[in-house]
mmCIF file of C-alpha atoms and ligand atoms in Angstrom:
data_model
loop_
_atom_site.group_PDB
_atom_site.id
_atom_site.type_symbol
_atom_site.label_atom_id
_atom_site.label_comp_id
_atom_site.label_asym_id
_atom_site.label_seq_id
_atom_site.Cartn_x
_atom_site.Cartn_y
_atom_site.Cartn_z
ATOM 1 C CA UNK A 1 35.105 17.853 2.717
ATOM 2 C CA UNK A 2 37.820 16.442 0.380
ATOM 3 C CA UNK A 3 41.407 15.872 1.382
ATOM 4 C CA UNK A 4 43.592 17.155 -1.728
ATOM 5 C CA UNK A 5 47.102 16.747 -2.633
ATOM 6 C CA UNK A 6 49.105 19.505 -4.135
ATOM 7 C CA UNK A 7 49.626 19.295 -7.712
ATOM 8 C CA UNK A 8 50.703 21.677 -9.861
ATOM 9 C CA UNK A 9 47.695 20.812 -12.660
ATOM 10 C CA UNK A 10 44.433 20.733 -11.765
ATOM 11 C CA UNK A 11 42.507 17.221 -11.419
ATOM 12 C CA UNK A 12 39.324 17.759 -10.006
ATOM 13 C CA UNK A 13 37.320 16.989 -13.113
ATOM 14 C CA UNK A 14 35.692 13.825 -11.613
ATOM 15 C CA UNK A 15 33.779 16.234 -9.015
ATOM 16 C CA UNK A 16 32.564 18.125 -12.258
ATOM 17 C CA UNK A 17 31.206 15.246 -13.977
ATOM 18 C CA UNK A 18 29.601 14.559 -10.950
ATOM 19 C CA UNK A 19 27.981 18.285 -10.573
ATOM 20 C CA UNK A 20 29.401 18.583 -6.764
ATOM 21 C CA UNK A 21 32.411 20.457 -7.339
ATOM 22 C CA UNK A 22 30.634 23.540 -5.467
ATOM 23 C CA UNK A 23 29.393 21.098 -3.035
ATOM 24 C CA UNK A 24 32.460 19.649 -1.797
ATOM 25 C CA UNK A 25 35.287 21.863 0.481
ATOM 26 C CA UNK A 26 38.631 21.096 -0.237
ATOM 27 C CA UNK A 27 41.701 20.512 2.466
ATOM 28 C CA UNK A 28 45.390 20.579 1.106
ATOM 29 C CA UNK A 29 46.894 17.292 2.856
ATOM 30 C CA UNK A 30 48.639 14.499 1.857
ATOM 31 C CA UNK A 31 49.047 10.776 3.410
ATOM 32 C CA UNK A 32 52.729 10.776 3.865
ATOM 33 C CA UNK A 33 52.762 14.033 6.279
ATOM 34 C CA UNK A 34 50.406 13.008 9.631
ATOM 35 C CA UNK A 35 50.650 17.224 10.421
ATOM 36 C CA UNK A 36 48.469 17.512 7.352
ATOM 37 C CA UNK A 37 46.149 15.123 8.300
ATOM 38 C CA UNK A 38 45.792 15.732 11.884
ATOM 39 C CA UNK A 39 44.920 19.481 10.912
ATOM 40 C CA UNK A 40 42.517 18.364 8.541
ATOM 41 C CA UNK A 41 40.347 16.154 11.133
ATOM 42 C CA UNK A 42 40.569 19.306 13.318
ATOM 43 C CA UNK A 43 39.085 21.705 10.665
ATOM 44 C CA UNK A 44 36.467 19.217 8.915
ATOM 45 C CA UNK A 45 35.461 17.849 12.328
ATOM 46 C CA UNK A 46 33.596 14.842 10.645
ATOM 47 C CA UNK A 47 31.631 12.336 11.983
ATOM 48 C CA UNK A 48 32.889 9.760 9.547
ATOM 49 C CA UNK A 49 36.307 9.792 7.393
ATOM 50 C CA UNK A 50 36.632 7.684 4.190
ATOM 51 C CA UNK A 51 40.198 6.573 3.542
ATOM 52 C CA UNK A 52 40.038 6.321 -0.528
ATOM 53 C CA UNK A 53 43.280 7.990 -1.132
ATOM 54 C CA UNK A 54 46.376 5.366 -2.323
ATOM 55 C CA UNK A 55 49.299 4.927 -4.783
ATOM 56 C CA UNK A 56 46.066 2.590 -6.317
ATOM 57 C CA UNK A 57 47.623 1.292 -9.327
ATOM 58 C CA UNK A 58 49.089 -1.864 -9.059
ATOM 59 C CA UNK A 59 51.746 -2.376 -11.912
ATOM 60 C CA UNK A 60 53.010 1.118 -10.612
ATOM 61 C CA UNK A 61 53.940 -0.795 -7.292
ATOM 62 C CA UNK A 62 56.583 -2.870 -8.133
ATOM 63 C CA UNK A 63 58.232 0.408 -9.704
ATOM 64 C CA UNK A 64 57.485 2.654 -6.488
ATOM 65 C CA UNK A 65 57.475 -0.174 -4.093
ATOM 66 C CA UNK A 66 58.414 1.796 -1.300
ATOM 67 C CA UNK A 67 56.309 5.188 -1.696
ATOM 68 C CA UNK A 68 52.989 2.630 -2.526
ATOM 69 C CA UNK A 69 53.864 0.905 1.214
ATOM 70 C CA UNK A 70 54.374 4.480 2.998
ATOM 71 C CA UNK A 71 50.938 6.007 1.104
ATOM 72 C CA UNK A 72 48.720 2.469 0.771
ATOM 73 C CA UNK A 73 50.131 1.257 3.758
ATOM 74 C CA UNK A 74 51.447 3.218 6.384
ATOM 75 C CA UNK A 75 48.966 6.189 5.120
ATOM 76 C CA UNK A 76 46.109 4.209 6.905
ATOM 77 C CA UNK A 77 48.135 4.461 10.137
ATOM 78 C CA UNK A 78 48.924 8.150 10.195
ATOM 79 C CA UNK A 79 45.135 8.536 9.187
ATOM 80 C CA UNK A 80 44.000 6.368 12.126
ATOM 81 C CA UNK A 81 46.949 8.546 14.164
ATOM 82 C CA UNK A 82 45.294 11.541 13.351
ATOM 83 C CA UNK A 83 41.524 10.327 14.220
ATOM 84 C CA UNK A 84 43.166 9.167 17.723
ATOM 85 C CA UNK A 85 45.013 12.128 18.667
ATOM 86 C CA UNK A 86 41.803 14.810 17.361
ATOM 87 C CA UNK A 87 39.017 12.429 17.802
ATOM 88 C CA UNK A 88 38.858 8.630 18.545
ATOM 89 C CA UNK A 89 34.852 9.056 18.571
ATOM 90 C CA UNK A 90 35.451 9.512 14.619
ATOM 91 C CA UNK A 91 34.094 6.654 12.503
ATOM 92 C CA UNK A 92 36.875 5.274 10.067
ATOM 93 C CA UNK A 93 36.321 3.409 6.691
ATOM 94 C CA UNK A 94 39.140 1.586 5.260
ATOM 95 C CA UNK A 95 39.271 1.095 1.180
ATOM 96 C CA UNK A 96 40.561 -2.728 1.518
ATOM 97 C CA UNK A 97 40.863 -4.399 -1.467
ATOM 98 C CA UNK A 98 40.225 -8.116 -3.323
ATOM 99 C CA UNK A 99 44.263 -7.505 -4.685
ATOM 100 C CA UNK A 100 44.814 -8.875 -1.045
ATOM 101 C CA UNK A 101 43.439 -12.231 -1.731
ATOM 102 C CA UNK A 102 46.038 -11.966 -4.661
ATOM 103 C CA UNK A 103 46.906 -16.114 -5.291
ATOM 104 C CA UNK A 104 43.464 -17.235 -4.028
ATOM 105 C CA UNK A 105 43.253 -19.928 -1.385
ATOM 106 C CA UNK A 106 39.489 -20.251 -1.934
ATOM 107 C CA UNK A 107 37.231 -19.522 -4.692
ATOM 108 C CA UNK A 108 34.883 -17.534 -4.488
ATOM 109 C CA UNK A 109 36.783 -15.332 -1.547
ATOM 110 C CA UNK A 110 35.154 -14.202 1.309
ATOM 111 C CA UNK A 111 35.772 -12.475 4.678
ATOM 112 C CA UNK A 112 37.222 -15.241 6.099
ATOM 113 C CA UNK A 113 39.469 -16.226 3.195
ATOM 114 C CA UNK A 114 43.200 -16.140 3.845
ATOM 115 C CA UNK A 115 45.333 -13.574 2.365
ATOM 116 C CA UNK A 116 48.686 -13.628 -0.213
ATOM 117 C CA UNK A 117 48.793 -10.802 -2.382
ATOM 118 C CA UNK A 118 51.201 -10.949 -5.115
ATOM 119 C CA UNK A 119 52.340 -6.887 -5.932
ATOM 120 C CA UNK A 120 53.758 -4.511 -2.897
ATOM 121 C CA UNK A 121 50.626 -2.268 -3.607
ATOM 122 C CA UNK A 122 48.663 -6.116 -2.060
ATOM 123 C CA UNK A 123 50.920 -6.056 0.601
ATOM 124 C CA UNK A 124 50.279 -2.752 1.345
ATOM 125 C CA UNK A 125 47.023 -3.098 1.393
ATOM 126 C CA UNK A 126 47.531 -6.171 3.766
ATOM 127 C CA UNK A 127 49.368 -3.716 6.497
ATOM 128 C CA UNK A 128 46.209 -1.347 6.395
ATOM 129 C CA UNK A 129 43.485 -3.590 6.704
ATOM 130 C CA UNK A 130 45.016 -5.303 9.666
ATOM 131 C CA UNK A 131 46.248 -1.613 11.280
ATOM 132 C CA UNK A 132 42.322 -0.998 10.941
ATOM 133 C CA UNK A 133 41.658 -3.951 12.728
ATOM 134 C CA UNK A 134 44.533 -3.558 15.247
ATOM 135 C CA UNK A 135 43.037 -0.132 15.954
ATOM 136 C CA UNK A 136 39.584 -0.699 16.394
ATOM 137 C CA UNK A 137 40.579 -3.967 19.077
ATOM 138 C CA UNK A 138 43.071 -1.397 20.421
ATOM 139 C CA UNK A 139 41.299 1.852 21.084
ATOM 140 C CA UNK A 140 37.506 1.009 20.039
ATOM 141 C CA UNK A 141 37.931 2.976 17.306
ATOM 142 C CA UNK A 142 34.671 2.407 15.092
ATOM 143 C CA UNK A 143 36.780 1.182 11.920
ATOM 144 C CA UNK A 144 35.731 -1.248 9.277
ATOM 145 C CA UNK A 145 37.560 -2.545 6.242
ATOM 146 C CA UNK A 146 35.412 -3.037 2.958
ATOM 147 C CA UNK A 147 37.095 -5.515 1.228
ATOM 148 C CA UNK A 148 35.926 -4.180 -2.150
ATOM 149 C CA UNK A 149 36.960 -6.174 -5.503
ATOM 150 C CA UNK A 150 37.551 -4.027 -8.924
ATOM 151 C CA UNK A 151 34.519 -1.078 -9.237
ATOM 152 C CA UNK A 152 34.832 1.143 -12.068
ATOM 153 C CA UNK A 153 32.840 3.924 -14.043
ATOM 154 C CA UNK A 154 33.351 6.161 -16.651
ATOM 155 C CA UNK A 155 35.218 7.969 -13.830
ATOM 156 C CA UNK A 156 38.289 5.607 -13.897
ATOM 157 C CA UNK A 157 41.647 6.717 -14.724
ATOM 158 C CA UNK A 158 42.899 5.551 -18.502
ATOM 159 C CA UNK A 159 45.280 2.973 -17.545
ATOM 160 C CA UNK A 160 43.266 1.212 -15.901
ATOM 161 C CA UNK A 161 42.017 -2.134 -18.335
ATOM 162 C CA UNK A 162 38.338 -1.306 -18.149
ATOM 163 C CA UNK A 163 38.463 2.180 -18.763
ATOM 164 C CA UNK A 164 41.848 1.530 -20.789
ATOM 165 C CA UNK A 165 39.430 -0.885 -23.618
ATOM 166 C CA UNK A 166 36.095 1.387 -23.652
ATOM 167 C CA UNK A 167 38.155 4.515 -24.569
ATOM 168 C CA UNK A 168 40.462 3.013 -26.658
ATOM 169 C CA UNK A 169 37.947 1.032 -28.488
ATOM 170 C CA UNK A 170 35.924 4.353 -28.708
ATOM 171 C CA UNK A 171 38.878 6.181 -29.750
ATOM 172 C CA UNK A 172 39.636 3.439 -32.959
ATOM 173 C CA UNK A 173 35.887 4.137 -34.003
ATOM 174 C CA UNK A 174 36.730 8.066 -34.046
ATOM 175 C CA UNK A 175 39.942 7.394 -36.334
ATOM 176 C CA UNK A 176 42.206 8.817 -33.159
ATOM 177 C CA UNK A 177 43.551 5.883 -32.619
ATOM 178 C CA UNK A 178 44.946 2.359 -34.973
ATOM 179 C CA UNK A 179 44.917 -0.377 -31.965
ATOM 180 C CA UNK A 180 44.579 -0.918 -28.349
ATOM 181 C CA UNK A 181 47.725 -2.428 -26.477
ATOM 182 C CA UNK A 182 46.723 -4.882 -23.794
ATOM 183 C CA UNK A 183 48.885 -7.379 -21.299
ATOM 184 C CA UNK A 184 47.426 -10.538 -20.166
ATOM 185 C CA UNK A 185 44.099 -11.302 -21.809
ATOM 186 C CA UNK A 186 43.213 -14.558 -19.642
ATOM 187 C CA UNK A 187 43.125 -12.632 -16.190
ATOM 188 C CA UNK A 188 40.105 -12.487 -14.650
ATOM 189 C CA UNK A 189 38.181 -9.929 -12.425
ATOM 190 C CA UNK A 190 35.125 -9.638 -10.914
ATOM 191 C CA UNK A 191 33.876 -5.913 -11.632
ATOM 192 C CA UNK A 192 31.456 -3.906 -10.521
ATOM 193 C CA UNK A 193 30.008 -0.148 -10.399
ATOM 194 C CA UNK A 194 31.735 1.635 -8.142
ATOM 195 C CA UNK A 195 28.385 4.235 -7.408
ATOM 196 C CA UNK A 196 27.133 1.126 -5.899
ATOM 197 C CA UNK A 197 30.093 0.161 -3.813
ATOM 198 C CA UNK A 198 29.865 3.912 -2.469
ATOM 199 C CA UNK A 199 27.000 2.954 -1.348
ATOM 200 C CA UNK A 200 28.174 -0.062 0.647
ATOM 201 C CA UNK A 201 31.035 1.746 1.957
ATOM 202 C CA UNK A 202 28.381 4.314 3.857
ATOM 203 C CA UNK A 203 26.506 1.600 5.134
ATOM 204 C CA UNK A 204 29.260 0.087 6.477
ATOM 205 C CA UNK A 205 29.782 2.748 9.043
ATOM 206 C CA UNK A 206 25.687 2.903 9.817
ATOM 207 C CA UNK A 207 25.836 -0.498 11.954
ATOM 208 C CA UNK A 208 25.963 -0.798 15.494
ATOM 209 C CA UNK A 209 29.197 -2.636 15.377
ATOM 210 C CA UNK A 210 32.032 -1.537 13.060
ATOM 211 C CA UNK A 211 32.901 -4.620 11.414
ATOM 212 C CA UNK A 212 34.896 -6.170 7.781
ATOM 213 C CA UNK A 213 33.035 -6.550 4.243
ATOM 214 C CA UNK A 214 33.380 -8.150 0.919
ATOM 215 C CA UNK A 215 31.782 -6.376 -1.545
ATOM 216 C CA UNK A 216 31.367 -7.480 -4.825
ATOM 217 C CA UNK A 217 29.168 -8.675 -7.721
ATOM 218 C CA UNK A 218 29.860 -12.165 -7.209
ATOM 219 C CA UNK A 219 30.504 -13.012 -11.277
ATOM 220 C CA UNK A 220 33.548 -13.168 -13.214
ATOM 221 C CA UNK A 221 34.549 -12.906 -16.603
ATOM 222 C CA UNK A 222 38.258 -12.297 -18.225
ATOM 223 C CA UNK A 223 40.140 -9.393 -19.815
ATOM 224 C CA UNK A 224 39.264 -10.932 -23.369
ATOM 225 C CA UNK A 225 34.952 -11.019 -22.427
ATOM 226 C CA UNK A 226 35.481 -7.523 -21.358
ATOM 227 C CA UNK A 227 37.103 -6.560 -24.891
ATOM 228 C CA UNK A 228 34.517 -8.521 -26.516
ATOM 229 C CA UNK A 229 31.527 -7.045 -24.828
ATOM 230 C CA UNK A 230 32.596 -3.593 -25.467
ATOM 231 C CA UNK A 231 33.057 -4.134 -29.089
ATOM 232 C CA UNK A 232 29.618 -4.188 -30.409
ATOM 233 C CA UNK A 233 28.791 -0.971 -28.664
ATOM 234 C CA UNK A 234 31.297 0.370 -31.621
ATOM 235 C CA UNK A 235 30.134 -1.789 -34.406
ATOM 236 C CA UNK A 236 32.999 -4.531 -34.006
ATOM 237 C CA UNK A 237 32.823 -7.922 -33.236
ATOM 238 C CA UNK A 238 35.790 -9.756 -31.767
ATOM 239 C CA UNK A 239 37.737 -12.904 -32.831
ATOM 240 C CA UNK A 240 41.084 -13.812 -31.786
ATOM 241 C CA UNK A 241 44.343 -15.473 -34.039
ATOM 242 C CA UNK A 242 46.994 -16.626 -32.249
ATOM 243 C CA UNK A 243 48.226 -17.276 -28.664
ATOM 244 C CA UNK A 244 50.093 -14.970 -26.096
ATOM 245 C CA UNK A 245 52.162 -12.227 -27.357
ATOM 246 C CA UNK A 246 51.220 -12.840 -30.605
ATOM 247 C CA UNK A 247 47.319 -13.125 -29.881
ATOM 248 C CA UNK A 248 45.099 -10.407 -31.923
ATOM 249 C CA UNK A 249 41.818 -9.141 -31.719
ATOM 250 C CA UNK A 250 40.662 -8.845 -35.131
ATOM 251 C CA UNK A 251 37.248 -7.450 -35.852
ATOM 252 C CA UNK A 252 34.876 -9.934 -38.113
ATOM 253 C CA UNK A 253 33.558 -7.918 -40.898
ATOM 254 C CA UNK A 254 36.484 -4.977 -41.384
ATOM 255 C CA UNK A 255 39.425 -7.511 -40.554
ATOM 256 C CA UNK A 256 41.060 -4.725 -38.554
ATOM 257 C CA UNK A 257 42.942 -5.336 -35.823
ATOM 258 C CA UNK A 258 41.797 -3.935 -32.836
ATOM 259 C CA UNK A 259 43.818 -5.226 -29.993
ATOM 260 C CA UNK A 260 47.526 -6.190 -29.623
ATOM 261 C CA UNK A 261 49.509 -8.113 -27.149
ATOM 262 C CA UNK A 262 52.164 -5.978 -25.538
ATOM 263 C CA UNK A 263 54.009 -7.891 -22.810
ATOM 264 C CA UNK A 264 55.063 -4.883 -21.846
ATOM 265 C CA UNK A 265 52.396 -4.930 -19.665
ATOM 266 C CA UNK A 266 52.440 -8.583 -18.112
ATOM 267 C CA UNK A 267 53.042 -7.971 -14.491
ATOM 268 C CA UNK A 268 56.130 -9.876 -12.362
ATOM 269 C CA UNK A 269 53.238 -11.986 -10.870
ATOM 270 C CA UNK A 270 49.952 -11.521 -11.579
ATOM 271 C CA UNK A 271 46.368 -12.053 -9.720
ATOM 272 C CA UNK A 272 45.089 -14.741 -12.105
ATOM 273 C CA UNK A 273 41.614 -14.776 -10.450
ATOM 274 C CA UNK A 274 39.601 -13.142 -8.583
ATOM 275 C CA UNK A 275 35.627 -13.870 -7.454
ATOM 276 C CA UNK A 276 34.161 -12.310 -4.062
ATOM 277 C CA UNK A 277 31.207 -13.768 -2.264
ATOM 278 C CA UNK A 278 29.383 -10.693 -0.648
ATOM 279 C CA UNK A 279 26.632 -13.075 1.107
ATOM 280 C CA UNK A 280 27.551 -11.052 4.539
ATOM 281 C CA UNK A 281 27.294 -7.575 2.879
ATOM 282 C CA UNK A 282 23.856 -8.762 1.523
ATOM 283 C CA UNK A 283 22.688 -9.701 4.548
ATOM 284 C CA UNK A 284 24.088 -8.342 6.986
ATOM 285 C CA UNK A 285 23.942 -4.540 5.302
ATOM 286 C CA UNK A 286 20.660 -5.073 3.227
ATOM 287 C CA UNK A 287 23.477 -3.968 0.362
ATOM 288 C CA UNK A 288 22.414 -5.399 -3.411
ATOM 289 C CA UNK A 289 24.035 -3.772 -6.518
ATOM 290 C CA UNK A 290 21.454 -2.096 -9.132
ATOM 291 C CA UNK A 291 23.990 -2.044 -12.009
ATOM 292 C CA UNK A 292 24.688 -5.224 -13.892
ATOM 293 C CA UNK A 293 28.247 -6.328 -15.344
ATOM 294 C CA UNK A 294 26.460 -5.801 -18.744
ATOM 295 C CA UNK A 295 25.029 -2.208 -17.703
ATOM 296 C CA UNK A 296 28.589 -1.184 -16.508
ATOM 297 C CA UNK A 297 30.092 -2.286 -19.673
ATOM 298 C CA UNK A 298 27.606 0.156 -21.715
ATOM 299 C CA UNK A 299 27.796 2.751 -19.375
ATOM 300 C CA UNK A 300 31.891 2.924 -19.548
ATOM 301 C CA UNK A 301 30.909 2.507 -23.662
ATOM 302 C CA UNK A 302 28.182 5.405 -24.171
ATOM 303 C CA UNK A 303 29.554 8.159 -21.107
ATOM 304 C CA UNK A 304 33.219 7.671 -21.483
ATOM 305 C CA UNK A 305 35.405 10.247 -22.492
HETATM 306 O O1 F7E B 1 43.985 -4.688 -14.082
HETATM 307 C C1 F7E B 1 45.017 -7.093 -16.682
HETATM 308 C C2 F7E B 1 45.927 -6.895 -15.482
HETATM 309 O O2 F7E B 1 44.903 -2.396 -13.620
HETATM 310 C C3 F7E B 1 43.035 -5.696 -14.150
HETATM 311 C C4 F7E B 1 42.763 -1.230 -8.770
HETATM 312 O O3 F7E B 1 41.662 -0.358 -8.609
HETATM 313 O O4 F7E B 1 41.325 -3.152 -8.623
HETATM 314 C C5 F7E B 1 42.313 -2.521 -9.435
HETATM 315 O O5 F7E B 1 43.448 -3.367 -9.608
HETATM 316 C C6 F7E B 1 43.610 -6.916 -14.849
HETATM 317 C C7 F7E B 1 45.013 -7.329 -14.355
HETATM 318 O O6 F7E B 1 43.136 -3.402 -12.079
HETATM 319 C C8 F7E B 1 46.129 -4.737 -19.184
HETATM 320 O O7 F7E B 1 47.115 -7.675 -15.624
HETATM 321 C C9 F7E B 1 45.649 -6.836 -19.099
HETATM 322 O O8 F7E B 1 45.063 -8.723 -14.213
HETATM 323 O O9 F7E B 1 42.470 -2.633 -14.313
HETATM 324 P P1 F7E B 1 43.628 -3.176 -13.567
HETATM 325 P P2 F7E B 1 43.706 -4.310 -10.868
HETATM 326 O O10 F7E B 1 45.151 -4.540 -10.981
HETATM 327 O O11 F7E B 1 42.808 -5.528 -10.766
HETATM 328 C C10 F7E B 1 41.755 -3.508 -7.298
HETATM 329 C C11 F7E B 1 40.561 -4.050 -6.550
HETATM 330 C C12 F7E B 1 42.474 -2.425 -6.590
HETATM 331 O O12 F7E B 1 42.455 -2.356 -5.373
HETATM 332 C C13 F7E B 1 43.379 -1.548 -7.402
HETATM 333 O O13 F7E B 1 43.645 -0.310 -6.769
HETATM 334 O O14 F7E B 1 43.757 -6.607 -16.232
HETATM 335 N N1 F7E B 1 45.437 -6.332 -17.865
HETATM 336 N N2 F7E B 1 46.072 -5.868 -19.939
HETATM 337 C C14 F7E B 1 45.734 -5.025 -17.881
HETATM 338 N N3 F7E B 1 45.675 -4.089 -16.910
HETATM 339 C C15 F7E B 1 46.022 -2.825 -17.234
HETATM 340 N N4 F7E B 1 45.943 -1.868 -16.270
HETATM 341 N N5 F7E B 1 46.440 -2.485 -18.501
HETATM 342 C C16 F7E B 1 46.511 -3.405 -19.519
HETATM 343 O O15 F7E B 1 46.895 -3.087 -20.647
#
């Protein structure tokens, strides 16, 4: 079963690309209404509810600040509300996130690593991990958090930077588009494929004990590698003129530009760095990603849209 909120344009296009659309019941219900939800655990009667759904994108927080708390935040309550009330026997994962670490206090970050996240969509995020945790020491719910740092595919939505650079870049090659627009070039992430984070998340809730995760690749590399990986898969090759809003990507050979500064999109305070350590995961879960940062890049390159 899916949990779907009414729109007035269809959006399930991620379940086609996927071939599961027939595969995969949906239920009208949305995060902010707990009737919805509490219906919905009565008519899927699962065995184990995912909590994906958020206001997810993080420069849209600071314009929303107070929908992205009542959906990324107090959603995870009225989602843990409605597993209480219908079934408390339900297991519960919790999409955490790395934005919590937001202005590290350790590098690489780990379970144990304290949190300050720097948008309201972090501290959001901050108010449902520890709800999950207040609810599984409260009422032995089985709930875990994964703590799961960027994952992407040639599933993610356009304004996000990865998928934001492999279809723009693809887009420039076609003629459909003169430049790509980005913010801060110097940020860094550590990314991964989110099929294999899926995959984490499930065994998450297979344990004996419902406990928290880090998942991530454990590497790093900046806005600017990511632009100049993707490149070549379109025939460019990246060097940069210039320094902060005036900093271009220029390709080599063809001297066209093919990224601008915009700062536009700087954020009010941004996550500089971020770098997970998923020892526990690895051993703890047996959980070991099979796609490589290099292998995501070309994959977001050669299936994206
Ligand atoms: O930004 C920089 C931007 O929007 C990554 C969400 O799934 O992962 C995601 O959050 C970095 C930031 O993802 C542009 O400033 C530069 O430093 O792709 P993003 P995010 O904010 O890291 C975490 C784990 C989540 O939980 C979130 O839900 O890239 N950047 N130029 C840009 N970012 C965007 N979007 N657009 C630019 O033009």
């Amino acid at each position: 079963y899916g949990l779907r909120r009414r729109t007035s344009t269809k959006n399930l296009w991620r379940l086609d690309y996927l071939k599961i659309r027939d595969k995969v019941k949906m239920i009208e219900g949305d995060l902010g209404d707990l009737s919805s939800l509490e219906r919905a655990v009565e008519k899927s009667n699962p065995d184990e509810v995912y909590n994906l759904a958020a206001q997810s994108y993080v420069a849209t927080s600071w314009k929303q600040p107070i929908y992205t708390a009542e959906i990324t935040g107090l959603g995870v309550l009225r989602m843990l509300e409605a597993i209480r009330h219908v079934n408390p026997k339900i297991k519960f994962y919790q999409a955490s996130s790395s934005e919590m670490f937001g202005k590290v206090q350790e590098i690489p970050q780990k379970e144990t690593t304290p949190f300050h996240p720097r948008s309201p969509y972090g501290v959001s995020k901050v108010f449902g991990y520890w709800i999950t945790v207040n609810y599984r020491e409260s009422f032995d719910i089985f709930a875990c958090n994964g703590i799961l740092f960027n994952h992407e595919s040639p599933l993610r939505g356009t304004e996000f930077v990865t998928k934001k650079i492999t279809q723009g870049v693809a887009r420039i090659k076609k003629g459909l588009q003169d430049h790509i627009e980005l913010g801060n070039l110097n940020s860094k992430r550590d990314w991964g494929f989110a099929g294999d984070y899926v995959e984490a998340m499930w065994l998450m809730l297979q344990q004996e004990e419902a406990e928290d995760y880090v998942i991530a690749l454990n590497e790093q590399h900046s806005v600017r590698e990511f632009v100049e990986m993707a490149a070549p898969y379109f025939g460019y090759d990246i060097e940069w003129f210039g320094e902060g809003e005036d900093e271009l990507g220029i390709d080599k050979k063809t001297k066209k530009t093919i990224v601008r500064v915009d700062s536009k999109y700087y954020r009010p305070s941004e996550v500089d760095t971020l770098l997970g350590d998923s020892t526990k995961a690895r051993k703890e879960l047996g959980w070991k990603p099979k796609i490589s940062f290099k292998d995501l890049v070309e994959d977001m390159c050669k299936n994206g849209k």
